[in-house]
Short mmCIF file of C-alpha atoms in Angstrom, two decimals:
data_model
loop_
_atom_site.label_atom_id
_atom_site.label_comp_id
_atom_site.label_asym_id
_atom_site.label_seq_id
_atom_site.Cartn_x
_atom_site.Cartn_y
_atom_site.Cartn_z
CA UNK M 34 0.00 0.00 0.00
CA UNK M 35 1.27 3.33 -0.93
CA UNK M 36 0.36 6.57 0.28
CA UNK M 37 -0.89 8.82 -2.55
CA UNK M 38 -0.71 12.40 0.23
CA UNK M 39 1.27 13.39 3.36
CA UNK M 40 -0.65 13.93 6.57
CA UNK M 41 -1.65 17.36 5.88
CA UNK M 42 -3.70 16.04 2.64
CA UNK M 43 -5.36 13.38 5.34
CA UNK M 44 -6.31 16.19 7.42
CA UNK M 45 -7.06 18.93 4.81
CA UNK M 46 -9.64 15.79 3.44
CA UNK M 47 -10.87 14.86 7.16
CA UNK M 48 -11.61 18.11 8.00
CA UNK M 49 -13.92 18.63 4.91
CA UNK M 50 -16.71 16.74 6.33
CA UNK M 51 -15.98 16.56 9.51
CA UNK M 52 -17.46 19.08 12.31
CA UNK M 53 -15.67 21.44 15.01
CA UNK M 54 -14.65 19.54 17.51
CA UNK M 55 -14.31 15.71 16.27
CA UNK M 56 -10.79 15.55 14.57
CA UNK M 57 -7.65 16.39 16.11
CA UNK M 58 -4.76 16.85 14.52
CA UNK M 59 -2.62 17.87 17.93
CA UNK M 60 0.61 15.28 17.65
CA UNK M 61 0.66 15.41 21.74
CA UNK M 62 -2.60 14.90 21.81
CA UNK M 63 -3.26 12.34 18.82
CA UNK M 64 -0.37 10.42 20.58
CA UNK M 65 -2.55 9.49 24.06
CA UNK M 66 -4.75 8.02 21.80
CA UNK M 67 -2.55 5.78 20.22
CA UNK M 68 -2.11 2.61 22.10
CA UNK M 69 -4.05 0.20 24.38
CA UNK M 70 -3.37 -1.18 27.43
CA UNK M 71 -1.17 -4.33 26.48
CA UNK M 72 2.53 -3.74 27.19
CA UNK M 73 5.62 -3.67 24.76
CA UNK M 74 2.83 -3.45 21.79
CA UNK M 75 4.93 -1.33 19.03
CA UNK M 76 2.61 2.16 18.31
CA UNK M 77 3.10 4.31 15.30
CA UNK M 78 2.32 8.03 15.01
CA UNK M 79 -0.99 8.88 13.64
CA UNK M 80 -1.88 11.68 11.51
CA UNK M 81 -5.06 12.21 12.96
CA UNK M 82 -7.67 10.71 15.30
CA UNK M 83 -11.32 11.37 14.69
CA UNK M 84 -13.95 11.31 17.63
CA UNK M 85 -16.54 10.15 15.33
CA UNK M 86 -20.45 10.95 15.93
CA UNK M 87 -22.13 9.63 13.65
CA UNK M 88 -22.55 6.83 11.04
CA UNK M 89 -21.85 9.59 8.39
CA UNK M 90 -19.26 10.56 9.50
CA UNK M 91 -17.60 7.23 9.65
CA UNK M 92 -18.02 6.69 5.83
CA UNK M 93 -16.71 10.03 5.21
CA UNK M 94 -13.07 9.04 7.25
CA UNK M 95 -13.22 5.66 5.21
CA UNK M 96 -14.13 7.49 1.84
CA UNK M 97 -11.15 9.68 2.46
CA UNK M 98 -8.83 6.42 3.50
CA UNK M 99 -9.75 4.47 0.51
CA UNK M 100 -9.26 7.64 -2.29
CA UNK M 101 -5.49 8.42 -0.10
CA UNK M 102 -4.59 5.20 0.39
CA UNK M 103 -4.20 5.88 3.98
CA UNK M 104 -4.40 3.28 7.00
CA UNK M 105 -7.56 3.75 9.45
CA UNK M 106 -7.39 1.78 12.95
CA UNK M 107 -10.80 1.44 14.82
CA UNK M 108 -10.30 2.11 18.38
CA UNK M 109 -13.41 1.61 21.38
CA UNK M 110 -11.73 2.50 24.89
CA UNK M 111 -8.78 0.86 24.61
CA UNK M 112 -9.19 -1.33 27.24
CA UNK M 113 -7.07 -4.26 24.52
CA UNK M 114 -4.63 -6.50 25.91
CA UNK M 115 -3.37 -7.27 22.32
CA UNK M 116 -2.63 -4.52 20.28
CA UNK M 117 -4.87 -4.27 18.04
CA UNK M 118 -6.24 -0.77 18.71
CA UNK M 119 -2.29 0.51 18.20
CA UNK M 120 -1.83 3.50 16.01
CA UNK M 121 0.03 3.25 12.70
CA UNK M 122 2.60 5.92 11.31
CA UNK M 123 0.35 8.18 9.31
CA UNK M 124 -2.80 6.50 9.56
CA UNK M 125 -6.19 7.92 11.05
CA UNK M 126 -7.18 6.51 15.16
CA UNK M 127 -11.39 6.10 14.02
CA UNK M 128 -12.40 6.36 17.43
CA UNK M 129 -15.91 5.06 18.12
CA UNK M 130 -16.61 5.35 22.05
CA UNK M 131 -18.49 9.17 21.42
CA UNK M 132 -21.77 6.78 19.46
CA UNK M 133 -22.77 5.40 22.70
CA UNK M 134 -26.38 5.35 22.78
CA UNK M 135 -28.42 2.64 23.19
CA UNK M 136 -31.08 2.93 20.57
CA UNK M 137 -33.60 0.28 21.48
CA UNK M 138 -33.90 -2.45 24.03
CA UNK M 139 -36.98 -4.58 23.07
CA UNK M 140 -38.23 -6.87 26.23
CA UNK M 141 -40.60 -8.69 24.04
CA UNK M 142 -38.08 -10.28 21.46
CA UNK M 143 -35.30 -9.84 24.16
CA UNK M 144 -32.76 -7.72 21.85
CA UNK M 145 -30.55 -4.23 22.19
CA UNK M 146 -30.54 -2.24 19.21
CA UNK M 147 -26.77 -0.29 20.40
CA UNK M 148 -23.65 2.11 18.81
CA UNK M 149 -20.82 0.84 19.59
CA UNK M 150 -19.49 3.21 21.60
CA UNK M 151 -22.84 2.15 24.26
CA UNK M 152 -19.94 0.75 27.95
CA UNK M 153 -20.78 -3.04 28.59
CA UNK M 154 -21.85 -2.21 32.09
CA UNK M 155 -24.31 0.54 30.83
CA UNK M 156 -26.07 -1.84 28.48
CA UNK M 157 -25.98 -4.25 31.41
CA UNK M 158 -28.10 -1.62 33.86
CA UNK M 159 -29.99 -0.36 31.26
CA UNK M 160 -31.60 -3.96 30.55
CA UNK M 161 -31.91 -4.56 34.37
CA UNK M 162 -34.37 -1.85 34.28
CA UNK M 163 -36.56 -4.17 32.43
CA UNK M 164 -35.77 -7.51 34.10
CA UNK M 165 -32.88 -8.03 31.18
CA UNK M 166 -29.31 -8.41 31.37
CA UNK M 167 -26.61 -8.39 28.40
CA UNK M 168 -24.71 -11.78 29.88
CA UNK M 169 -20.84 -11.14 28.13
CA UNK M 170 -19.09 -9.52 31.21
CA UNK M 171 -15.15 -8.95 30.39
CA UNK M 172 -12.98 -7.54 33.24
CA UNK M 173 -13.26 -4.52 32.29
CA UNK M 174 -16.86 -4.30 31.79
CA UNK M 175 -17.50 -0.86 33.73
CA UNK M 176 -14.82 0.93 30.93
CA UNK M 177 -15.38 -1.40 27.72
CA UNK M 178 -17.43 -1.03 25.17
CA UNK M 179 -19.47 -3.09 23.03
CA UNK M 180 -17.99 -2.34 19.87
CA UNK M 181 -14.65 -3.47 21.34
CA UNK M 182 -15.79 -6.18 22.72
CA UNK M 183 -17.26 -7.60 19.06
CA UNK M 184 -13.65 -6.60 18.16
CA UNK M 185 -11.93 -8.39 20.54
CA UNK M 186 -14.51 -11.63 20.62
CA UNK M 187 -14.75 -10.83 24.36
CA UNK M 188 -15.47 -12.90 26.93
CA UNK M 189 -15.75 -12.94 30.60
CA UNK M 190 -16.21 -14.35 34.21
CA UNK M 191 -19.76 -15.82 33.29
CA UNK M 192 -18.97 -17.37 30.14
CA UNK M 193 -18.45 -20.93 31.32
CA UNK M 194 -22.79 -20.33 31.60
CA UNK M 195 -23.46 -17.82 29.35
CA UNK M 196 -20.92 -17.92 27.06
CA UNK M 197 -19.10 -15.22 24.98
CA UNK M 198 -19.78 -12.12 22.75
CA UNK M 199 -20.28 -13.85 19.41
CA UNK M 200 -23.09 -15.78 20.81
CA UNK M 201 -25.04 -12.52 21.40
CA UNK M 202 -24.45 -10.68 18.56
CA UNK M 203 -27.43 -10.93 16.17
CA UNK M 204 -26.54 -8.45 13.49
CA UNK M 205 -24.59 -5.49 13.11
CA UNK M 206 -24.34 -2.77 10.67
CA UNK M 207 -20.19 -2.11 9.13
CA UNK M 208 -18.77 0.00 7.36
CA UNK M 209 -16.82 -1.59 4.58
CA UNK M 210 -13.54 -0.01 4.03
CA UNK M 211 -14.93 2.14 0.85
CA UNK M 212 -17.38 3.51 3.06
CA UNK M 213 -20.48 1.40 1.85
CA UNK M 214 -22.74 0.79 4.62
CA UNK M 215 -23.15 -3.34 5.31
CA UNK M 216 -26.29 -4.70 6.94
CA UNK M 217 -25.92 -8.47 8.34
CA UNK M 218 -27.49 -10.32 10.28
CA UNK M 219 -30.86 -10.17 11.91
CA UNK M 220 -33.47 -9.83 14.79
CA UNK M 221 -35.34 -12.44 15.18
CA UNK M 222 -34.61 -15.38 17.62
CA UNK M 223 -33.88 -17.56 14.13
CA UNK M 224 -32.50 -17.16 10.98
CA UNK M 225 -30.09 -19.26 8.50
CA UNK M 226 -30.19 -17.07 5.56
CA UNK M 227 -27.24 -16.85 3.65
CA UNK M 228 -23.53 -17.25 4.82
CA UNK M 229 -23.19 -15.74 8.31
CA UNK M 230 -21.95 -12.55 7.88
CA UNK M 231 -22.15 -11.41 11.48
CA UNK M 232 -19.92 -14.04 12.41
CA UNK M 233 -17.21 -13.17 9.88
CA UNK M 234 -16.88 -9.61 11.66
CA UNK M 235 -16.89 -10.57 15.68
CA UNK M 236 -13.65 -11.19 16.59
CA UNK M 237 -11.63 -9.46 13.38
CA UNK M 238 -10.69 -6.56 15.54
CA UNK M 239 -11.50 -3.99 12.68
CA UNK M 240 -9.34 -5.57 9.76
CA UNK M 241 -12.65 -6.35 8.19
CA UNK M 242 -15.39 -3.33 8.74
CA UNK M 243 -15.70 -0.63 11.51
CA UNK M 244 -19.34 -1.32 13.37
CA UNK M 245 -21.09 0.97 13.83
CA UNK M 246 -24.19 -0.81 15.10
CA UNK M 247 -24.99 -3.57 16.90
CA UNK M 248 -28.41 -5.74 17.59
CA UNK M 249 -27.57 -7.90 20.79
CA UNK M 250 -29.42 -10.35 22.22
CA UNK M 251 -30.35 -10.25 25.93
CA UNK M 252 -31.42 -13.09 28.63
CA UNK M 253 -33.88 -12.95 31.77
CA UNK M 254 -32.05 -11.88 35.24
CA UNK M 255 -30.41 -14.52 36.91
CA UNK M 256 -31.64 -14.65 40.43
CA UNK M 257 -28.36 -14.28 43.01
CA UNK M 258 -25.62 -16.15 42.95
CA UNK M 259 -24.18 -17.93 45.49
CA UNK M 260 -20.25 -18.85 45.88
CA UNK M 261 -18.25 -21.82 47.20
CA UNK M 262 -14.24 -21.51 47.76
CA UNK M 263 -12.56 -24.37 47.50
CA UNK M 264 -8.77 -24.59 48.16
CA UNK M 265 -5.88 -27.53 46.93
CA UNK M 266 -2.44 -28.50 47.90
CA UNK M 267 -1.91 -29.68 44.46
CA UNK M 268 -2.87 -28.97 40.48
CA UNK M 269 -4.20 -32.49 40.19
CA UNK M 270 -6.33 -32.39 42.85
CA UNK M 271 -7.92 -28.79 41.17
CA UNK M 272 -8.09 -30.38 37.75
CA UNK M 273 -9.99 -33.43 38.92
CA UNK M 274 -12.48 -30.98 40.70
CA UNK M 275 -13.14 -29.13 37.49
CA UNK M 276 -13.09 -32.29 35.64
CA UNK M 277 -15.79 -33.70 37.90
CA UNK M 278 -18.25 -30.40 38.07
CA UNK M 279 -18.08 -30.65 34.46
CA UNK M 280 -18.77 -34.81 34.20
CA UNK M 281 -21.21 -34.29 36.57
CA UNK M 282 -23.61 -32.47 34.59
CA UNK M 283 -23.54 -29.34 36.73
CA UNK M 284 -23.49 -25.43 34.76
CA UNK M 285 -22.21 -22.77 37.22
CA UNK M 286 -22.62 -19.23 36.29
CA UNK M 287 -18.73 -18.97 37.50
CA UNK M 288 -16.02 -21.41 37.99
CA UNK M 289 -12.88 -19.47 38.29
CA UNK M 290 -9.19 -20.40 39.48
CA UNK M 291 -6.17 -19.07 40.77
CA UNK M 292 -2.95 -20.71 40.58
CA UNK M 293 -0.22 -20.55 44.15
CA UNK M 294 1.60 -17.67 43.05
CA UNK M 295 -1.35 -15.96 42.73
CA UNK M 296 -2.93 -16.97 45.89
CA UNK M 297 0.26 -15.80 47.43
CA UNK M 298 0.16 -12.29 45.75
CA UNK M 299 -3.26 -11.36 46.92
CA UNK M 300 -2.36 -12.74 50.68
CA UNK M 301 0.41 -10.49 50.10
CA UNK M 302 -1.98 -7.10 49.21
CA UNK M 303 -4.82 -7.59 51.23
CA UNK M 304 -3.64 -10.16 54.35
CA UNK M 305 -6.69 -12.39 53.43
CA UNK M 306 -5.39 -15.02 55.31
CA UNK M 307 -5.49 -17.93 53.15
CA UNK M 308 -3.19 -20.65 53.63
CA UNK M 309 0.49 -20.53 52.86
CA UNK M 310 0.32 -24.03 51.63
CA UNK M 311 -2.64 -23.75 48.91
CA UNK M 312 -1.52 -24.61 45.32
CA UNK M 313 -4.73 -23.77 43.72
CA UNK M 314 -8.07 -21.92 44.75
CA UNK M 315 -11.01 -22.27 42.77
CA UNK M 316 -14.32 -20.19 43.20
CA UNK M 317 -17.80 -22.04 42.03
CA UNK M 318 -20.84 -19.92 41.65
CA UNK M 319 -24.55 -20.79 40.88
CA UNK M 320 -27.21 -18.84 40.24
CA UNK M 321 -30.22 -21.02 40.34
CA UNK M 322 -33.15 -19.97 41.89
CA UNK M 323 -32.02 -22.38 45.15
CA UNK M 324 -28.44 -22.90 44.62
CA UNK M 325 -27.97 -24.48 47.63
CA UNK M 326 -28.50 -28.13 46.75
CA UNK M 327 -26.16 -28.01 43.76
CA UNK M 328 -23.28 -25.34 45.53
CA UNK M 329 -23.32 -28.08 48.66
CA UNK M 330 -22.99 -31.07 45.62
CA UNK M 331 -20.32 -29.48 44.14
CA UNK M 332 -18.44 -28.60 47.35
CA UNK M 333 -18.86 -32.88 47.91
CA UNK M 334 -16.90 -33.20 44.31
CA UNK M 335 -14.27 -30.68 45.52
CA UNK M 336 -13.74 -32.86 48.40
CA UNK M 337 -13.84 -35.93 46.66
CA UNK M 338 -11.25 -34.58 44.53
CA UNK M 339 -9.04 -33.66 47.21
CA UNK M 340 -9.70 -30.02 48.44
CA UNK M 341 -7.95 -29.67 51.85
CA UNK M 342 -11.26 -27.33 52.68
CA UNK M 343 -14.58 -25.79 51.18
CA UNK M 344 -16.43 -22.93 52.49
CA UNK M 345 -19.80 -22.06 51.06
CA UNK M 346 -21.52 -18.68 51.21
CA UNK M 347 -25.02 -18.11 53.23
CA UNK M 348 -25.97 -15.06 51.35
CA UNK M 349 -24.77 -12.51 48.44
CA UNK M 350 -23.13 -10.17 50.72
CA UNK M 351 -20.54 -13.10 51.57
CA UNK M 352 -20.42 -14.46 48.42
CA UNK M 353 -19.12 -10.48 47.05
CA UNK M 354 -16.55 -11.26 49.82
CA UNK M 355 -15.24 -14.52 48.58
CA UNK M 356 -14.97 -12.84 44.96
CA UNK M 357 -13.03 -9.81 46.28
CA UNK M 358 -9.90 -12.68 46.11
CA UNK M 359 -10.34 -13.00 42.20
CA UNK M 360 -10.78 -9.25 41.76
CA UNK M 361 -7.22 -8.51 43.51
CA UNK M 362 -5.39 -10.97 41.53
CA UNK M 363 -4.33 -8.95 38.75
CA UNK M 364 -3.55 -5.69 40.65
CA UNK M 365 -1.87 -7.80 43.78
CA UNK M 366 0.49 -9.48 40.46
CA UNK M 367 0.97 -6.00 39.03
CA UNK M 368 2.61 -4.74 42.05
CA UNK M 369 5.70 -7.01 41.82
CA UNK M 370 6.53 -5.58 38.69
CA UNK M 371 5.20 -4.97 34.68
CA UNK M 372 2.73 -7.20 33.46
CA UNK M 373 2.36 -9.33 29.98
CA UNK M 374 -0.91 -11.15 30.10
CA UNK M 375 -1.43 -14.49 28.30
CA UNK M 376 -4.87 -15.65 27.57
CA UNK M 377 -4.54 -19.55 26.36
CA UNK M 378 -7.39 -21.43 26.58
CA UNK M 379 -7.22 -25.65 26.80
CA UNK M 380 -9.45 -27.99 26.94
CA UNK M 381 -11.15 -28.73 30.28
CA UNK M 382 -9.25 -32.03 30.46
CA UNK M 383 -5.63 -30.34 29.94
CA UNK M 384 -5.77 -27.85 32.70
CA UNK M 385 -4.09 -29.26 35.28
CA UNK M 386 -1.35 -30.24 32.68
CA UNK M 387 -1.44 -26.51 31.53
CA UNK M 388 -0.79 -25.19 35.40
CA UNK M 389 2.13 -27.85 35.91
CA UNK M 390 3.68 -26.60 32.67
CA UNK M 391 3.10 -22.75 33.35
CA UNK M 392 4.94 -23.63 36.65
CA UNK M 393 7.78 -25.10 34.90
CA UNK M 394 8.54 -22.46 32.16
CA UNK M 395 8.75 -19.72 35.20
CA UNK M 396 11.03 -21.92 36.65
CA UNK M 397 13.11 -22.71 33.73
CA UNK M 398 13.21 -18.86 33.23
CA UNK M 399 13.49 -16.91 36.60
CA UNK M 400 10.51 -15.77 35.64
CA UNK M 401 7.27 -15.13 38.31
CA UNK M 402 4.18 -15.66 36.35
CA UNK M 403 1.03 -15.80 38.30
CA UNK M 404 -2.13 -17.95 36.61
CA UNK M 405 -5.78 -16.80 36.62
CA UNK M 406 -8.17 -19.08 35.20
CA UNK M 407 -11.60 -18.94 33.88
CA UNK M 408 -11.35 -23.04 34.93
CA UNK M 409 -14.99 -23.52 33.37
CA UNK M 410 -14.00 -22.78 29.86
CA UNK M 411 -10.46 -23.99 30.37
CA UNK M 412 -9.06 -20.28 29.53
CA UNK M 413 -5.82 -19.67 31.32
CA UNK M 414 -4.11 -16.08 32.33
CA UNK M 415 -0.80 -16.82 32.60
CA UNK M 416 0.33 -13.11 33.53
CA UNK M 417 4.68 -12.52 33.43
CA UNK M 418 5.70 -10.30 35.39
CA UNK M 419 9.50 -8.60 34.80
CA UNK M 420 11.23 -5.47 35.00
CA UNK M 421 11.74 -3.90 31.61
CA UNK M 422 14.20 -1.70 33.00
CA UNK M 423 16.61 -5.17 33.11
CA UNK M 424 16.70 -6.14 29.07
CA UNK M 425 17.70 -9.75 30.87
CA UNK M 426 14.43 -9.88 32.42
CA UNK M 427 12.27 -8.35 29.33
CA UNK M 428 13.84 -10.86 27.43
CA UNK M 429 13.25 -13.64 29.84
CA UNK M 430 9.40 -12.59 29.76
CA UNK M 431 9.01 -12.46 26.32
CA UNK M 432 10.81 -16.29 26.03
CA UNK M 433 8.68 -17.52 28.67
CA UNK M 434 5.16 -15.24 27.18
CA UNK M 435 5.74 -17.33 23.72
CA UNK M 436 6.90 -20.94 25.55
CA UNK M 437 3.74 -20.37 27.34
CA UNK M 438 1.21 -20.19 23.66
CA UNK M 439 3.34 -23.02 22.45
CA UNK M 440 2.65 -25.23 25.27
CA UNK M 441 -1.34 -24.45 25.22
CA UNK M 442 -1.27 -25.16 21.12
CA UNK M 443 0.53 -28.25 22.33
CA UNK M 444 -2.04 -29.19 24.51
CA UNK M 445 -4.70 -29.20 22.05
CA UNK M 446 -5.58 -25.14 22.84
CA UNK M 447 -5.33 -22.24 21.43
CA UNK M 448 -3.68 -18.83 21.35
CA UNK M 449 -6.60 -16.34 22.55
CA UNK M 450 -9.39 -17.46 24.20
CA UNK M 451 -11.00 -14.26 24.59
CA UNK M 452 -8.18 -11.20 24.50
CA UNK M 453 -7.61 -11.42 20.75
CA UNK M 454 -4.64 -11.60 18.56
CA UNK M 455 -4.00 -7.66 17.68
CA UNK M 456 0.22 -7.54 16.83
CA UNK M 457 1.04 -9.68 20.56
CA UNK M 458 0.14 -12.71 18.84
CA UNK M 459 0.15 -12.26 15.13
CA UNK M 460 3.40 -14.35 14.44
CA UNK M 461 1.54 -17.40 16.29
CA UNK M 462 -1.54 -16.74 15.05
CA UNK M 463 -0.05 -18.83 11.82
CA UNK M 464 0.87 -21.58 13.47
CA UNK M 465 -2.14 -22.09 15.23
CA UNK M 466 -3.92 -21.58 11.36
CA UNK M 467 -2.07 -23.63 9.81
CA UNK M 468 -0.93 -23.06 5.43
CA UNK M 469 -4.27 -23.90 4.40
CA UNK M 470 -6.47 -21.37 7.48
CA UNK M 471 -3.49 -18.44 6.29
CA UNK M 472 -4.47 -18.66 3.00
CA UNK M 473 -8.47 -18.27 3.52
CA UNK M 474 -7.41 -15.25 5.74
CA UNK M 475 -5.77 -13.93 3.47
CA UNK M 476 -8.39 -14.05 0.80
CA UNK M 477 -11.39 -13.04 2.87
CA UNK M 478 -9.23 -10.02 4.01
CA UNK M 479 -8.47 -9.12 0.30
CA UNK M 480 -12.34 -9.65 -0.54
CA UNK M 481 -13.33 -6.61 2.20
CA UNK M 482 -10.16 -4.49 2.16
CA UNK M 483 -8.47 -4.72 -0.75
CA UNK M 484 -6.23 -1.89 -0.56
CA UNK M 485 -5.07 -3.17 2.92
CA UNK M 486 -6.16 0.02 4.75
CA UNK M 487 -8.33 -1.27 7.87
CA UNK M 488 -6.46 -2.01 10.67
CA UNK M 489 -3.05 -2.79 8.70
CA UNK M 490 -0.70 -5.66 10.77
CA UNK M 491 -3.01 -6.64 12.67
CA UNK M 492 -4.52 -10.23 13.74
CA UNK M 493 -3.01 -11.92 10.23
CA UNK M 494 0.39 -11.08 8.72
CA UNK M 495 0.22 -10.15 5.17
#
């Protein structure tokens, strides 16, 4: 792709049908905008970033891109842990988080009509009002929003229940990299019509379209839940726990883990007094109208399995309490240093095998990496923590960050789970893909974009 204008041609076109106030052509200012939050992600310097308003104005910045030749990178709020929001060196930042209204939410045919620039926890209270919720609840649901999260493929603490973003997503409206305007998709509770369109764009992390609506389907309130701790001396004892939930035929709306060095980081921040000795922790939730039969049944399994002690909530109020562990685990991890976060996901089956060989590669590499787990789903969170003021230690990290993909790929897994692949985890992305997956990439990306200008380097190397 080559550049037919310099940057003041990008703006001088931008600003012709654009309004006061939406583009900014600031370098200091255009550069806070140009990154997300994943660590040692390479940025470029973009010419401009546009605080798009409207749908309009959206074609108009991809009108502009396709006639210059210029590279446009969607952004939501940046929340990424990948990349794939990153700015490249003359290209336009389309930010999207300024549409944020929620146009519809229909409690009859249970569906949001949103922009998406609409925060994942505002959709979330905005169905409660009408006994609703929007299930898909990522970490950082109170900053994200939607249109990142059908970026990203985003997932969350429910999902092992629930499930992820791309089984809500009913149809969205894109714009196509010439600026037409794309409709897929649908609202009705059914529909098989033609190749599945929606699909193709959840998950491409803008190298396809930029949404600019979304039609989302939304579920009944779960009552409550309540939450069992169970705690381990050892990773086999925690994998035949999860194992056995699972075989058992039981569906918690949360099953979530935390590996020793984890456990020990949170004692550590908030003197929670859990014991030195525990080598895994693993929080159960259910949310059925009486959980108490099943939460006491699956506290048996735990034991069964080996859990040197269970505790069970009596009410919500404790079972917030019990949570507050899983909450601190990331900032308790980031205070021993910088943070790379892995998100490999195994089967159910592999996980204990995935903990033991987590363990190993820290080990092998002086490395402390910490493991969060959403156990359900089998997707691990191997974070690394170094200092990148030692280049010994970066480099350390960043051996042990791509030991750690190759052992969940090994393991029958995959590279993202629910984080994406943005520029992190491009260069594994192919290996995962295989010749033949590359190739189809390749020529579904050449199909929408052909000049290469939407989101350029990201997910799939050209």
């Amino acid at each position: 792709m080559t550049d037919t204008g310099g940057p003041e041609d990008t703006i001088a076109a931008l600003r012709a049908g654009l309004p006061d106030g939406v583009l900014i052509t600031d370098p200091d200012v255009a550069a806070s905008y140009a990154h997300d939050m994943a660590n040692l992600c390479a940025a470029g310097r973009p010419a401009a970033v546009v605080l798009a308003e409207t749908v309009e104005q959206v074609r108009h910045v991809m009108r502009v891109a396709t006639r210059l030749r210029v590279p446009v990178v969607p952004q939501g709020a940046r929340t990424g842990l990948s990349g794939g929001a990153n700015a490249v060196d003359g290209g336009i930042l389309l930010s999207l988080v300024r549409m944020n209204r929620i146009l519809e939410i229909d409690p009859v045919d249970r569906v949001a009509v949103v922009e998406p620039g609409v925060v994942n926890a505002n959709l979330s209270k905005a169905a409660g009002e009408f006994g609703l919720t929007y299930p898909p609840d990522p970490s950082s649901w109170e900053t994200c929003t939607i249109g990142g999260n059908i970026g990203t493929g985003a997932g969350g603490l429910c999902c092992v229940k629930y499930g992820v973003t791309a089984e809500y997503v009913l149809g969205l409206d894109v714009v196509l990299a010439d600026g037409e305007l794309l409709r897929t998709g649908r609202r009705t509770a059914k529909g098989v019509a033609g190749y599945d369109l929606t699909r193709l764009f959840v998950g491409a992390e803008g190298t396809l379209g930029v949404v600019v609506r979304a039609t989302l389907a939304l579920k009944p309130t779960p009552p409550p839940a309540l939450v069992l701790v169970a705690q381990f001396d050892s990773t086999v004892a925690v994998g035949r726990a999860v194992a056995a939930i699972t075989a058992a035929g039981h569906v918690p709306s949360l099953m979530e883990l935390m590996d020793a060095t984890t456990v020990r980081a949170v004692n550590d921040l908030a003197n929670m007094g859990l014991p030195a000795h525990t080598a895994a922790l693993l929080m159960v939730a259910v949310d059925t109208p009486d959980p108490r039969p099943e939460l006491a049944a699956i506290g048996q399994l735990c034991e069964d399995a080996g859990a040197f002690e269970v505790l069970a909530a009596d009410d919500a109020e404790e079972s917030a309490m019990f949570l507050t562990a899983r909450r601190l685990a990331l900032p308790a991890l980031e205070r021993l240093g910088t943070s790379m976060i892995d998100d490999v996901a195994v089967p159910r089956s592999r996980l204990a095998d995935m903990l033991d060989g987590v363990a190993r590669i820290a080990e092998e590499h002086d490395t402390v990496i910490g493991v969060c787990a959403h156990a359900g789903d089998g997707n691990t969170h191997p974070i690394v923590i170094f200092d990148p003021a030692d280049p010994a230690a970066a480099a350390r990290a960043a051996t042990a960050f791509g030991e750690i993909m190759g052992l969940g790929l090994s393991l029958g897994g995959t590279i993202t789970g629910e984080h994406g692949v943005g520029t992190l985890k491009r260069d594994w992305l192919a290996r995962e893909l295989g010749p033949v997956g590359v190739r189809v990439h390749h020529g579904i990306k050449a199909a929408l974009d052909p000049l290469g200008i939407l989101n350029p380097g990201k997910v799939i190397a050209s």
